[in-house]
PDB file of C-alpha atoms in Angstrom:
ATOM      1  CA  MET A   8      85.754  65.788  43.471  1.00 52.00           C
ATOM      2  CA  ALA A   9      84.687  64.400  46.850  1.00 50.00           C
ATOM      3  CA  THR A  10      85.126  66.052  50.023  1.00 48.00           C
ATOM      4  CA  VAL A  11      86.307  64.367  53.031  1.00 47.00           C
ATOM      5  CA  LEU A  12      85.543  65.607  56.577  1.00 43.00           C
ATOM      6  CA  VAL A  13      87.880  64.391  59.206  1.00 44.00           C
ATOM      7  CA  VAL A  14      86.405  64.823  62.861  1.00 43.00           C
ATOM      8  CA  PRO A  15      89.043  64.271  65.588  1.00 44.00           C
ATOM      9  CA  HIS A  16      88.114  61.858  68.450  1.00 48.00           C
ATOM     10  CA  GLY A  17      88.586  62.652  71.963  1.00 46.00           C
ATOM     11  CA  THR A  18      88.125  65.773  74.082  1.00 43.00           C
ATOM     12  CA  ALA A  19      89.744  69.075  73.514  1.00 41.00           C
ATOM     13  CA  ALA A  20      91.812  70.382  76.197  1.00 43.00           C
ATOM     14  CA  GLN A  21      90.446  73.618  77.958  1.00 45.00           C
ATOM     15  CA  ALA A  22      92.149  75.976  80.476  1.00 46.00           C
ATOM     16  CA  VAL A  23      91.029  75.407  83.940  1.00 45.00           C
ATOM     17  CA  PRO A  24      90.205  78.536  85.920  1.00 48.00           C
ATOM     18  CA  ALA A  25      92.597  78.902  88.817  1.00 50.00           C
ATOM     19  CA  ALA A  26      91.023  78.054  92.028  1.00 52.00           C
ATOM     20  CA  GLN A  27      90.994  80.716  94.742  1.00 47.00           C
ATOM     21  CA  PRO A  28      92.205  79.729  98.143  1.00 53.00           C
ATOM     22  CA  ALA A  29      89.512  78.988 100.655  1.00 55.00           C
ATOM     23  CA  GLY A  30      90.868  81.613 103.101  1.00 53.00           C
ATOM     24  CA  ALA A  31      91.937  84.222 100.570  1.00 49.00           C
ATOM     25  CA  PRO A  32      91.529  87.875 102.252  1.00 49.00           C
ATOM     26  CA  ARG A  33      89.152  90.185 100.618  1.00 51.00           C
ATOM     27  CA  LEU A  34      90.151  93.823 100.285  1.00 47.00           C
ATOM     28  CA  VAL A  35      88.019  96.152 102.436  1.00 54.00           C
ATOM     29  CA  ALA A  36      88.344  99.935 101.650  1.00 65.00           C
ATOM     30  CA  ASP A  37      88.839 102.116 104.814  1.00 79.00           C
ATOM     31  CA  ALA A  38      86.328 104.987 104.763  1.00 89.00           C
ATOM     32  CA  ALA A  39      87.932 106.626 107.791  1.00 92.00           C
ATOM     33  CA  GLY A  40      91.337 106.577 106.276  1.00 92.00           C
ATOM     34  CA  THR A  41      90.146 108.179 103.007  1.00 92.00           C
ATOM     35  CA  ALA A  42      88.330 110.792 104.953  1.00 95.00           C
ATOM     36  CA  ALA A  43      91.417 111.803 107.066  1.00 95.00           C
ATOM     37  CA  VAL A  44      93.576 111.887 103.802  1.00 95.00           C
ATOM     38  CA  PHE A  45      91.033 113.839 101.944  1.00 96.00           C
ATOM     39  CA  VAL A  46      90.737 116.671 104.608  1.00 96.00           C
ATOM     40  CA  ASP A  47      94.408 116.912 104.984  1.00 95.00           C
ATOM     41  CA  LEU A  48      94.766 117.607 101.157  1.00 95.00           C
ATOM     42  CA  TRP A  49      91.749 119.817 100.947  1.00 95.00           C
ATOM     43  CA  LEU A  50      93.021 122.026 103.833  1.00 93.00           C
ATOM     44  CA  ARG A  51      96.251 122.479 101.965  1.00 92.00           C
ATOM     45  CA  ALA A  52      94.727 123.129  98.491  1.00 93.00           C
ATOM     46  CA  ASP A  53      93.837 126.434  97.094  1.00 92.00           C
ATOM     47  CA  ALA A  54      91.298 127.409  94.370  1.00 93.00           C
ATOM     48  CA  ALA A  55      93.772 129.833  92.934  1.00 91.00           C
ATOM     49  CA  SER A  56      95.979 126.917  91.980  1.00 91.00           C
ATOM     50  CA  PRO A  57      93.681 124.398  90.567  1.00 92.00           C
ATOM     51  CA  ASP A  58      96.319 122.427  88.736  1.00 93.00           C
ATOM     52  CA  SER A  59      98.713 122.182  91.620  1.00 94.00           C
ATOM     53  CA  PRO A  60      99.469 118.336  92.603  1.00 95.00           C
ATOM     54  CA  VAL A  61      97.348 118.895  95.840  1.00 94.00           C
ATOM     55  CA  ALA A  62      94.352 120.306  94.183  1.00 95.00           C
ATOM     56  CA  THR A  63      94.597 117.455  91.445  1.00 95.00           C
ATOM     57  CA  THR A  64      94.573 114.816  94.059  1.00 95.00           C
ATOM     58  CA  VAL A  65      91.590 116.368  95.885  1.00 95.00           C
ATOM     59  CA  ARG A  66      89.692 116.482  92.686  1.00 93.00           C
ATOM     60  CA  ALA A  67      90.505 112.815  91.824  1.00 93.00           C
ATOM     61  CA  MET A  68      89.254 111.892  95.342  1.00 93.00           C
ATOM     62  CA  ALA A  69      86.098 114.070  95.075  1.00 94.00           C
ATOM     63  CA  PRO A  70      85.199 115.411  91.557  1.00 93.00           C
ATOM     64  CA  ALA A  71      82.390 117.475  93.139  1.00 91.00           C
ATOM     65  CA  ALA A  72      84.359 118.958  95.807  1.00 94.00           C
ATOM     66  CA  ASP A  73      85.207 122.816  95.755  1.00 95.00           C
ATOM     67  CA  LEU A  74      88.523 124.147  97.038  1.00 95.00           C
ATOM     68  CA  PRO A  75      89.062 126.871  99.592  1.00 94.00           C
ATOM     69  CA  ARG A  76      90.202 130.132  98.361  1.00 91.00           C
ATOM     70  CA  ARG A  77      92.976 131.486 100.501  1.00 83.00           C
ATOM     71  CA  ALA A  78      93.678 135.256 101.218  1.00 80.00           C
ATOM     72  CA  ARG A  79      96.596 136.583  99.234  1.00 72.00           C
ATOM     73  CA  THR A  80      98.548 137.239 102.345  1.00 65.00           C
ATOM     74  CA  GLU A  81      98.407 133.405 103.242  1.00 57.00           C
ATOM     75  CA  SER A  82     100.923 131.358 101.407  1.00 53.00           C
ATOM     76  CA  ALA A  83      99.956 127.945 102.932  1.00 53.00           C
ATOM     77  CA  ALA A  84      97.118 126.442 104.969  1.00 53.00           C
ATOM     78  CA  PRO A  85      97.304 127.582 108.586  1.00 51.00           C
ATOM     79  CA  GLY A  86      99.609 125.261 110.530  1.00 46.00           C
ATOM     80  CA  SER A  87     100.190 123.161 107.470  1.00 55.00           C
ATOM     81  CA  ASP A  88     103.742 122.202 108.664  1.00 57.00           C
ATOM     82  CA  SER A  89     102.108 120.739 111.963  1.00 69.00           C
ATOM     83  CA  LEU A  90      98.862 119.712 110.508  1.00 83.00           C
ATOM     84  CA  ARG A  91      97.319 116.468 112.040  1.00 90.00           C
ATOM     85  CA  VAL A  92      94.135 114.855 111.010  1.00 94.00           C
ATOM     86  CA  VAL A  93      92.770 111.920 112.913  1.00 93.00           C
ATOM     87  CA  PRO A  94      89.280 110.223 112.509  1.00 94.00           C
ATOM     88  CA  VAL A  95      87.094 110.256 115.599  1.00 93.00           C
ATOM     89  CA  ARG A  96      83.694 108.827 114.556  1.00 92.00           C
ATOM     90  CA  THR A  97      82.226 106.876 111.551  1.00 91.00           C
ATOM     91  CA  THR A  98      78.569 106.545 111.039  1.00 91.00           C
ATOM     92  CA  SER A  99      76.501 104.791 108.363  1.00 87.00           C
ATOM     93  CA  THR A 100      74.008 106.872 106.404  1.00 84.00           C
ATOM     94  CA  PRO A 101      71.418 106.057 103.740  1.00 83.00           C
ATOM     95  CA  GLY A 102      73.538 104.836 100.895  1.00 80.00           C
ATOM     96  CA  GLY A 103      76.848 105.694 102.396  1.00 90.00           C
ATOM     97  CA  TRP A 104      78.762 106.749 105.288  1.00 93.00           C
ATOM     98  CA  THR A 105      80.007 109.976 107.080  1.00 94.00           C
ATOM     99  CA  VAL A 106      83.359 110.288 108.927  1.00 95.00           C
ATOM    100  CA  VAL A 107      84.024 113.121 111.486  1.00 96.00           C
ATOM    101  CA  VAL A 108      87.774 113.814 111.615  1.00 96.00           C
ATOM    102  CA  ALA A 109      89.718 116.217 114.072  1.00 96.00           C
ATOM    103  CA  VAL A 110      92.217 118.512 112.579  1.00 95.00           C
ATOM    104  CA  LEU A 111      94.930 119.712 114.988  1.00 91.00           C
ATOM    105  CA  THR A 112      97.107 122.677 113.951  1.00 85.00           C
ATOM    106  CA  ASP A 113      99.646 124.932 115.659  1.00 76.00           C
ATOM    107  CA  THR A 114      98.340 128.365 114.938  1.00 66.00           C
ATOM    108  CA  ALA A 115     100.017 131.758 115.333  1.00 60.00           C
ATOM    109  CA  HIS A 116      97.983 133.858 117.810  1.00 55.00           C
ATOM    110  CA  THR A 117      98.825 137.265 118.973  1.00 52.00           C
ATOM    111  CA  PRO A 118      97.573 137.886 122.562  1.00 53.00           C
ATOM    112  CA  SER A 119      95.834 141.119 123.610  1.00 51.00           C
ATOM    113  CA  PRO A 120      98.345 143.513 124.640  1.00 52.00           C
ATOM    114  CA  SER A 121      98.203 144.505 128.447  1.00 50.00           C
ATOM    115  CA  THR A 122      99.620 147.439 130.097  1.00 44.00           C
ATOM    116  CA  GLY A 123     103.222 147.735 130.143  1.00 42.00           C
ATOM    117  CA  GLN A 124     103.799 144.604 128.006  1.00 41.00           C
ATOM    118  CA  ALA A 125     102.424 145.629 124.587  1.00 37.00           C
ATOM    119  CA  SER A 126     105.891 146.080 123.214  1.00 37.00           C
ATOM    120  CA  GLU A 127     107.417 142.970 124.909  1.00 39.00           C
ATOM    121  CA  ARG A 128     104.790 140.256 123.804  1.00 41.00           C
ATOM    122  CA  THR A 129     105.122 138.650 120.377  1.00 43.00           C
ATOM    123  CA  SER A 130     102.571 136.234 118.615  1.00 49.00           C
ATOM    124  CA  ASP A 131     102.182 132.904 120.268  1.00 64.00           C
ATOM    125  CA  THR A 132     101.649 129.482 118.944  1.00 69.00           C
ATOM    126  CA  VAL A 133      98.399 127.889 120.137  1.00 75.00           C
ATOM    127  CA  ALA A 134      96.871 124.381 119.400  1.00 78.00           C
ATOM    128  CA  VAL A 135      93.766 124.559 117.547  1.00 86.00           C
ATOM    129  CA  ALA A 136      91.255 121.523 117.226  1.00 92.00           C
ATOM    130  CA  ARG A 137      88.700 121.834 114.235  1.00 94.00           C
ATOM    131  CA  TYR A 138      86.330 119.077 113.273  1.00 96.00           C
ATOM    132  CA  PHE A 139      85.134 118.233 109.704  1.00 97.00           C
ATOM    133  CA  ALA A 140      82.427 115.804 108.609  1.00 97.00           C
ATOM    134  CA  VAL A 141      83.180 113.945 105.261  1.00 96.00           C
ATOM    135  CA  SER A 142      80.407 112.099 103.392  1.00 95.00           C
ATOM    136  CA  GLY A 143      80.832 109.455 100.793  1.00 93.00           C
ATOM    137  CA  THR A 144      79.854 106.057  99.380  1.00 90.00           C
ATOM    138  CA  GLY A 145      81.248 102.688  98.849  1.00 84.00           C
ATOM    139  CA  GLY A 146      83.713 100.459 100.883  1.00 75.00           C
ATOM    140  CA  GLN A 147      81.278  97.585 101.301  1.00 73.00           C
ATOM    141  CA  ASN A 148      82.313  94.148  99.924  1.00 71.00           C
ATOM    142  CA  GLY A 149      85.611  95.656  98.580  1.00 68.00           C
ATOM    143  CA  SER A 150      84.061  98.271  96.586  1.00 76.00           C
ATOM    144  CA  PRO A 151      86.099 101.416  96.031  1.00 81.00           C
ATOM    145  CA  VAL A 152      85.435 104.679  98.300  1.00 85.00           C
ATOM    146  CA  THR A 153      84.120 107.774  96.941  1.00 88.00           C
ATOM    147  CA  VAL A 154      83.946 111.115  98.455  1.00 94.00           C
ATOM    148  CA  THR A 155      80.940 112.857  97.444  1.00 94.00           C
ATOM    149  CA  GLY A 156      81.961 116.546  97.998  1.00 94.00           C
ATOM    150  CA  SER A 157      83.654 119.195 100.119  1.00 96.00           C
ATOM    151  CA  PRO A 158      83.711 118.614 103.930  1.00 96.00           C
ATOM    152  CA  ALA A 159      81.405 120.460 106.589  1.00 96.00           C
ATOM    153  CA  GLU A 160      82.850 122.055 109.446  1.00 96.00           C
ATOM    154  CA  VAL A 161      81.081 120.646 112.515  1.00 96.00           C
ATOM    155  CA  ALA A 162      81.020 120.723 116.209  1.00 95.00           C
ATOM    156  CA  PRO A 163      83.052 118.399 118.226  1.00 92.00           C
ATOM    157  CA  PRO A 164      81.518 115.053 118.803  1.00 87.00           C
ATOM    158  CA  ASP A 165      79.521 114.765 122.079  1.00 87.00           C
ATOM    159  CA  THR A 166      81.381 112.829 124.970  1.00 85.00           C
ATOM    160  CA  ALA A 167      79.714 110.591 127.342  1.00 85.00           C
ATOM    161  CA  PRO A 168      79.693 111.201 130.921  1.00 89.00           C
ATOM    162  CA  ALA A 169      82.574 109.254 132.735  1.00 86.00           C
ATOM    163  CA  PRO A 170      81.162 106.092 134.646  1.00 90.00           C
ATOM    164  CA  ALA A 171      81.445 105.788 138.443  1.00 92.00           C
ATOM    165  CA  SER A 172      85.019 104.736 139.349  1.00 92.00           C
ATOM    166  CA  PRO A 173      85.161 101.410 140.934  1.00 93.00           C
ATOM    167  CA  TYR A 174      88.309 102.464 142.875  1.00 94.00           C
ATOM    168  CA  THR A 175      86.390 103.590 146.037  1.00 94.00           C
ATOM    169  CA  ARG A 176      88.656 102.351 148.745  1.00 94.00           C
ATOM    170  CA  PRO A 177      91.692 104.592 149.746  1.00 94.00           C
ATOM    171  CA  VAL A 178      94.898 102.786 150.340  1.00 93.00           C
ATOM    172  CA  PRO A 179      97.404 104.331 152.522  1.00 87.00           C
ATOM    173  CA  ALA A 180     100.669 105.055 150.782  1.00 78.00           C
ATOM    174  CA  GLY A 181     102.692 103.445 153.547  1.00 83.00           C
ATOM    175  CA  ASP A 182     100.910 100.077 153.886  1.00 88.00           C
ATOM    176  CA  THR A 183     101.885  96.886 152.254  1.00 91.00           C
ATOM    177  CA  LEU A 184      99.942  97.419 149.048  1.00 94.00           C
ATOM    178  CA  GLY A 185     100.821 101.202 148.669  1.00 93.00           C
ATOM    179  CA  THR A 186     104.405 100.406 149.220  1.00 93.00           C
ATOM    180  CA  THR A 187     104.722  97.775 146.846  1.00 94.00           C
ATOM    181  CA  VAL A 188     102.896  99.813 143.898  1.00 95.00           C
ATOM    182  CA  GLY A 189     104.927 102.675 144.531  1.00 93.00           C
ATOM    183  CA  GLU A 190     108.337 100.624 144.401  1.00 93.00           C
ATOM    184  CA  PHE A 191     107.028  98.758 141.304  1.00 93.00           C
ATOM    185  CA  LEU A 192     106.111 102.091 139.342  1.00 93.00           C
ATOM    186  CA  ARG A 193     109.376 103.648 140.329  1.00 91.00           C
ATOM    187  CA  ALA A 194     111.395 100.716 138.889  1.00 90.00           C
ATOM    188  CA  TYR A 195     108.827 100.691 135.871  1.00 90.00           C
ATOM    189  CA  LEU A 196     109.724 104.188 134.976  1.00 89.00           C
ATOM    190  CA  ALA A 197     113.266 104.183 135.732  1.00 82.00           C
ATOM    191  CA  GLY A 198     114.435 103.059 132.245  1.00 64.00           C
ATOM    192  CA  GLY A 199     113.736  99.480 131.638  1.00 57.00           C
ATOM    193  CA  GLN A 200     115.664  97.411 134.243  1.00 58.00           C
ATOM    194  CA  ALA A 201     113.663  94.250 133.696  1.00 56.00           C
ATOM    195  CA  THR A 202     115.663  92.543 136.675  1.00 58.00           C
ATOM    196  CA  ALA A 203     114.395  95.117 139.160  1.00 78.00           C
ATOM    197  CA  LEU A 204     110.774  94.483 137.976  1.00 85.00           C
ATOM    198  CA  GLU A 205     110.665  90.506 138.495  1.00 88.00           C
ATOM    199  CA  ARG A 206     110.605  90.837 142.118  1.00 89.00           C
ATOM    200  CA  TYR A 207     107.213  92.561 141.980  1.00 93.00           C
ATOM    201  CA  LEU A 208     105.528  90.465 139.232  1.00 93.00           C
ATOM    202  CA  SER A 209     103.530  87.205 139.648  1.00 94.00           C
ATOM    203  CA  PRO A 210     105.119  84.176 138.220  1.00 93.00           C
ATOM    204  CA  GLY A 211     104.566  83.837 134.627  1.00 90.00           C
ATOM    205  CA  VAL A 212     104.106  87.670 134.121  1.00 90.00           C
ATOM    206  CA  ARG A 213     106.405  89.330 131.591  1.00 87.00           C
ATOM    207  CA  LEU A 214     106.276  93.076 131.231  1.00 85.00           C
ATOM    208  CA  SER A 215     107.854  95.535 128.710  1.00 82.00           C
ATOM    209  CA  THR A 216     109.014  98.772 130.069  1.00 82.00           C
ATOM    210  CA  PRO A 217     108.943 102.213 128.505  1.00 82.00           C
ATOM    211  CA  THR A 218     112.302 103.183 127.132  1.00 76.00           C
ATOM    212  CA  ALA A 219     111.589 106.467 125.429  1.00 75.00           C
ATOM    213  CA  ALA A 220     111.623 108.363 128.550  1.00 70.00           C
ATOM    214  CA  ALA A 221     113.264 107.581 131.853  1.00 77.00           C
ATOM    215  CA  TYR A 222     111.968 109.477 134.957  1.00 88.00           C
ATOM    216  CA  ALA A 223     114.462 110.685 137.481  1.00 88.00           C
ATOM    217  CA  ARG A 224     111.858 110.770 140.199  1.00 91.00           C
ATOM    218  CA  VAL A 225     108.398 109.445 140.717  1.00 92.00           C
ATOM    219  CA  ASP A 226     106.171 110.452 143.521  1.00 94.00           C
ATOM    220  CA  VAL A 227     102.921 108.396 144.458  1.00 94.00           C
ATOM    221  CA  GLU A 228      99.972 110.801 144.805  1.00 95.00           C
ATOM    222  CA  GLU A 229      97.176 108.645 145.395  1.00 95.00           C
ATOM    223  CA  VAL A 230      96.330 104.811 145.595  1.00 95.00           C
ATOM    224  CA  ALA A 231      92.797 103.429 145.394  1.00 96.00           C
ATOM    225  CA  ALA A 232      91.440  99.888 145.291  1.00 95.00           C
ATOM    226  CA  ASP A 233      88.196  98.130 144.424  1.00 94.00           C
ATOM    227  CA  THR A 234      87.962  96.022 147.315  1.00 92.00           C
ATOM    228  CA  ASP A 235      88.316  96.463 151.071  1.00 91.00           C
ATOM    229  CA  ARG A 236      90.647  93.643 151.474  1.00 89.00           C
ATOM    230  CA  ALA A 237      93.316  95.524 149.368  1.00 89.00           C
ATOM    231  CA  ALA A 238      92.841  98.565 151.669  1.00 82.00           C
ATOM    232  CA  ALA A 239      93.756  96.678 154.919  1.00 80.00           C
ATOM    233  CA  ASN A 240      97.384  96.598 156.135  1.00 78.00           C
ATOM    234  CA  ALA A 241      97.452  93.016 156.617  1.00 85.00           C
ATOM    235  CA  VAL A 242      98.116  90.887 153.523  1.00 91.00           C
ATOM    236  CA  PRO A 243      95.239  88.375 152.798  1.00 91.00           C
ATOM    237  CA  GLY A 244      95.945  84.765 151.946  1.00 92.00           C
ATOM    238  CA  ASP A 245      97.155  83.560 148.686  1.00 93.00           C
ATOM    239  CA  GLY A 246      95.076  84.084 145.575  1.00 93.00           C
ATOM    240  CA  VAL A 247      93.239  87.239 146.498  1.00 94.00           C
ATOM    241  CA  ARG A 248      92.997  89.761 143.744  1.00 94.00           C
ATOM    242  CA  ALA A 249      92.440  93.460 143.666  1.00 95.00           C
ATOM    243  CA  ARG A 250      92.213  96.208 141.023  1.00 95.00           C
ATOM    244  CA  VAL A 251      94.092  99.303 141.962  1.00 96.00           C
ATOM    245  CA  LEU A 252      94.306 102.798 140.549  1.00 96.00           C
ATOM    246  CA  VAL A 253      97.668 104.771 141.332  1.00 96.00           C
ATOM    247  CA  ARG A 254      98.050 108.541 140.658  1.00 96.00           C
ATOM    248  CA  VAL A 255     101.895 109.297 140.319  1.00 95.00           C
ATOM    249  CA  SER A 256     103.804 112.352 139.192  1.00 95.00           C
ATOM    250  CA  GLY A 257     106.868 111.719 137.341  1.00 93.00           C
ATOM    251  CA  GLU A 258     109.791 114.101 136.879  1.00 92.00           C
ATOM    252  CA  ASP A 259     111.753 113.741 133.822  1.00 88.00           C
ATOM    253  CA  ARG A 260     115.504 114.512 133.295  1.00 86.00           C
ATOM    254  CA  ALA A 261     114.700 117.982 131.997  1.00 88.00           C
ATOM    255  CA  GLY A 262     112.721 118.811 135.323  1.00 91.00           C
ATOM    256  CA  SER A 263     109.231 118.724 133.822  1.00 92.00           C
ATOM    257  CA  ARG A 264     106.535 116.835 135.935  1.00 95.00           C
ATOM    258  CA  TRP A 265     104.016 114.584 134.287  1.00 94.00           C
ATOM    259  CA  PRO A 266     100.697 113.392 136.053  1.00 96.00           C
ATOM    260  CA  LEU A 267     100.422 109.835 135.306  1.00 96.00           C
ATOM    261  CA  VAL A 268      97.531 107.273 136.142  1.00 96.00           C
ATOM    262  CA  TYR A 269      98.221 103.465 136.134  1.00 96.00           C
ATOM    263  CA  ARG A 270      95.653 100.618 136.737  1.00 96.00           C
ATOM    264  CA  LEU A 271      97.133  97.487 138.107  1.00 96.00           C
ATOM    265  CA  GLU A 272      95.738  94.102 138.893  1.00 96.00           C
ATOM    266  CA  MET A 273      97.465  92.692 142.159  1.00 96.00           C
ATOM    267  CA  THR A 274      97.504  89.310 143.512  1.00 96.00           C
ATOM    268  CA  THR A 275      98.394  87.877 146.900  1.00 95.00           C
ATOM    269  CA  ARG A 276     101.202  85.327 147.073  1.00 94.00           C
ATOM    270  CA  ALA A 277     103.505  84.116 150.185  1.00 93.00           C
ATOM    271  CA  GLY A 278     102.347  86.957 152.250  1.00 92.00           C
ATOM    272  CA  ARG A 279     102.753  89.848 149.671  1.00 93.00           C
ATOM    273  CA  TRP A 280     101.142  91.579 147.044  1.00 95.00           C
ATOM    274  CA  GLU A 281     102.336  91.082 143.369  1.00 95.00           C
ATOM    275  CA  VAL A 282     101.512  92.669 140.057  1.00 95.00           C
ATOM    276  CA  SER A 283      99.767  90.314 137.800  1.00 94.00           C
ATOM    277  CA  ALA A 284      98.491  92.675 135.053  1.00 93.00           C
ATOM    278  CA  LEU A 285      99.126  96.391 133.865  1.00 92.00           C
ATOM    279  CA  ASP A 286      96.603  97.803 131.818  1.00 87.00           C
ATOM    280  CA  ALA A 287      98.230  98.451 128.258  1.00 67.00           C
ATOM    281  CA  GLY A 288     101.361  97.097 129.493  1.00 62.00           C
ATOM    282  CA  THR A 289     101.448  93.362 130.118  1.00 59.00           C
ATOM    283  CA  ALA A 290     103.180  91.344 127.202  1.00 50.00           C
ATOM    284  CA  SER A 291     101.882  88.052 128.605  1.00 48.00           C
ATOM    285  CA  SER A 292     100.627  86.803 131.976  1.00 47.00           C
ATOM    286  CA  ALA A 293     100.110  83.657 133.914  1.00 47.00           C
ATOM    287  CA  PRO A 294      96.547  82.186 133.604  1.00 46.00           C
ATOM    288  CA  THR A 295      94.285  82.698 136.796  1.00 45.00           C
ATOM    289  CA  PRO A 296      93.557  79.743 139.016  1.00 44.00           C
ATOM    290  CA  ALA A 297      89.907  79.617 137.713  1.00 41.00           C
ATOM    291  CA  ALA A 298      91.247  79.735 133.915  1.00 36.00           C
ATOM    292  CA  SER A 299      93.692  76.852 134.805  1.00 36.00           C
ATOM    293  CA  ALA A 300      91.209  74.806 136.282  1.00 34.00           C
ATOM    294  CA  GLN A 301      88.779  75.296 133.428  1.00 35.00           C
ATOM    295  CA  ALA A 302      91.664  74.397 130.895  1.00 33.00           C
ATOM    296  CA  GLY A 303      92.198  71.191 132.664  1.00 36.00           C
ATOM    297  CA  ALA A 304      88.663  70.194 132.744  1.00 38.00           C
ATOM    298  CA  GLN A 305      88.461  70.379 128.898  1.00 34.00           C
TER     299      GLN A 305
END
């Protein structure tokens, strides 16, 4: 019997790999966030309950981590109801990273008894800040993050010395600039009346006002500028800019007083000072004359 082999002509169809979009985002692991969650759970865990959901999660994040062992009289982590964990510094280490997190808790504290007050004083709640360093690996090029062990309690990170302030020219509260910034901040803190603010703003500047807390009274404590032209009572010609620091004391509706500091950029126009920028508060602003000229030349 003859065997016939039939070979089909043509090319067999094959699946084509799906193309990835050119601008597709890559997942990047967040070591700081992982460290914060790990410390939060670790502080709530107890070695006496190794199978609890908290302990299980801690060991899933860091299999080599040991758990704290609580005193029998301590039913939960100190201040666990008000526990807050905030990453404050991340550094690269050989083969990994270390994140320092601040832990803020409200802890019960019994003050030392004093004469005549021992029977009247009860335990107070005080805020306590502790710092923990968490080491781990991964997170580069989308790789998973791994915590390599228990955290280490450390000292607070060093703080840099404050730079010299550029606001060295005192501005009298009663002169034109001092009066303008005082009226502006009173309107700004009064509860979000946008129409009351517009009279103090440079053309094109839009400003969102705080609405969570309205102040019943605002007193200007100090006004200082970075240029002598701002400290003069006479208003310079149009287009002069000055950076101004304003210290105010705001009293809320409950009667509490809050010391507040504002940094403003002021610009002269039509014989008066106007607010052209408020640090951390300007939604959008008009371009400066130099920026407008540069944009027109391009």
